[in-house]
XYZ file of C-alpha atoms in Angstrom:
136
model
C 11.011 16.149 10.987
C 9.147 16.284 7.786
C 5.361 15.353 7.645
C 5.782 12.331 5.431
C 8.670 10.908 7.718
C 6.249 11.277 10.758
C 3.481 9.573 8.823
C 5.785 6.647 8.008
C 6.833 6.269 11.577
C 3.178 6.270 12.611
C 2.402 3.580 9.773
C 5.417 1.436 10.908
C 4.019 1.314 14.362
C 0.578 0.498 13.159
C 1.879 -2.258 10.946
C 4.106 -3.820 13.749
C 1.295 -3.656 16.331
C -0.919 -5.405 13.817
C 1.485 -8.265 13.536
C 3.277 -7.318 10.185
C 7.165 -7.905 10.327
C 9.855 -5.709 8.859
C 12.523 -8.192 9.869
C 12.781 -12.045 10.061
C 12.627 -13.421 13.662
C 13.027 -16.956 15.058
C 9.618 -18.083 14.012
C 8.636 -16.067 10.978
C 9.986 -14.386 7.826
C 9.498 -10.558 7.202
C 6.359 -9.756 5.471
C 6.891 -6.174 4.598
C 9.104 -4.907 1.677
C 9.994 -1.274 1.814
C 10.385 0.946 -1.553
C 9.917 -1.916 -3.786
C 10.333 -1.007 -7.436
C 7.295 -0.859 -9.643
C 7.445 -0.898 -13.412
C 4.407 0.033 -15.368
C 3.838 -1.120 -18.973
C 2.641 1.747 -21.561
C -0.525 -0.362 -22.105
C -1.391 -0.208 -18.416
C -0.915 3.485 -18.383
C -2.983 3.914 -21.618
C -5.770 1.898 -20.157
C -6.390 4.775 -17.557
C -7.017 7.288 -20.403
C -5.529 10.855 -21.401
C -5.773 12.239 -17.823
C -3.702 9.589 -16.287
C -0.248 10.655 -14.921
C 2.352 9.362 -17.346
C 4.925 7.966 -14.809
C 6.320 4.746 -15.950
C 7.885 3.499 -12.748
C 8.173 4.296 -9.115
C 8.383 2.913 -5.642
C 5.878 1.211 -3.549
C 6.108 2.597 -0.078
C 5.239 -0.689 1.644
C 4.542 -4.028 -0.036
C 2.870 -6.488 2.355
C 3.412 -9.979 1.523
C 0.952 -13.044 2.286
C 2.052 -16.161 4.091
C 3.651 -17.613 1.077
C 5.663 -14.328 0.332
C 3.819 -13.208 -2.488
C 2.618 -9.634 -2.931
C -0.573 -9.039 -1.175
C -1.195 -5.394 -0.133
C 0.306 -2.110 -1.497
C 0.411 0.538 1.169
C 0.831 4.031 -0.199
C 1.913 6.645 2.483
C 1.268 10.383 2.131
C 2.424 13.229 4.373
C 0.090 14.051 7.367
C -1.287 17.187 5.627
C -2.432 15.189 2.511
C -5.583 13.388 1.876
C -4.529 9.823 1.325
C -7.005 9.423 -1.384
C -4.848 11.607 -3.677
C -2.627 8.557 -4.126
C -5.360 6.218 -5.300
C -4.340 5.948 -8.868
C -0.740 5.898 -8.108
C -1.396 3.000 -5.636
C -3.815 1.154 -8.121
C -0.935 1.296 -10.739
C 1.426 -0.123 -8.330
C -0.776 -2.755 -7.168
C -1.479 -3.869 -10.574
C 2.357 -4.056 -11.415
C 2.768 -6.148 -8.300
C -0.241 -8.363 -8.912
C -1.689 -7.248 -5.578
C -5.406 -7.177 -5.098
C -5.522 -5.045 -2.115
C -4.383 -1.344 -1.366
C -4.105 0.698 1.768
C -3.833 4.452 1.549
C -2.663 6.221 4.650
C -1.148 9.541 5.998
C -0.523 8.171 9.380
C -3.939 9.456 10.882
C -6.547 8.508 8.095
C -6.485 5.134 6.572
C -8.400 3.728 3.571
C -8.659 -0.094 2.456
C -9.321 -0.744 -1.228
C -10.166 -4.180 -2.580
C -9.602 -3.651 -6.264
C -12.040 -6.286 -7.072
C -15.006 -4.823 -4.988
C -15.230 -1.103 -5.354
C -13.975 2.029 -3.865
C -11.673 2.670 -0.964
C -13.396 2.718 2.605
C -12.027 4.389 5.691
C -11.057 2.288 8.703
C -9.587 2.734 11.996
C -6.394 0.529 12.315
C -4.166 -1.392 10.013
C -4.847 -5.065 10.922
C -4.019 -8.381 9.378
C -7.416 -9.557 9.985
C -9.034 -6.539 8.151
C -7.353 -7.589 4.964
C -7.933 -11.427 5.379
C -11.667 -10.826 5.905
C -11.968 -9.104 2.587
C -10.427 -11.951 0.641
């Protein structure tokens, strides 16, 4: 099994244990969207400067939705052998395209939470719904 696949399996489990849902159930709708398409405008890319990667579209690994079904958190997954912070700018671009304020960067073992309005990513232990709501 590839390292990114293992990381995604771990992340899936962490999300489910924290109360996030991949599927609708009797009481609640799913609040995770997988591989959501993210289109980036040229203006948004140019705002990052000359060194910014010039990719104009991509896929959000996990898009977590709020209680009303709107984009809330972009979760970018990396393989277990990669530092999740290497996806920082990619995740920022995706979050901006989805109008999501929060980002989680994870390789299944290391997790960083980033509130785009309040500074740099900070490492945390587990992916919980409460963590994100407390930062609102």
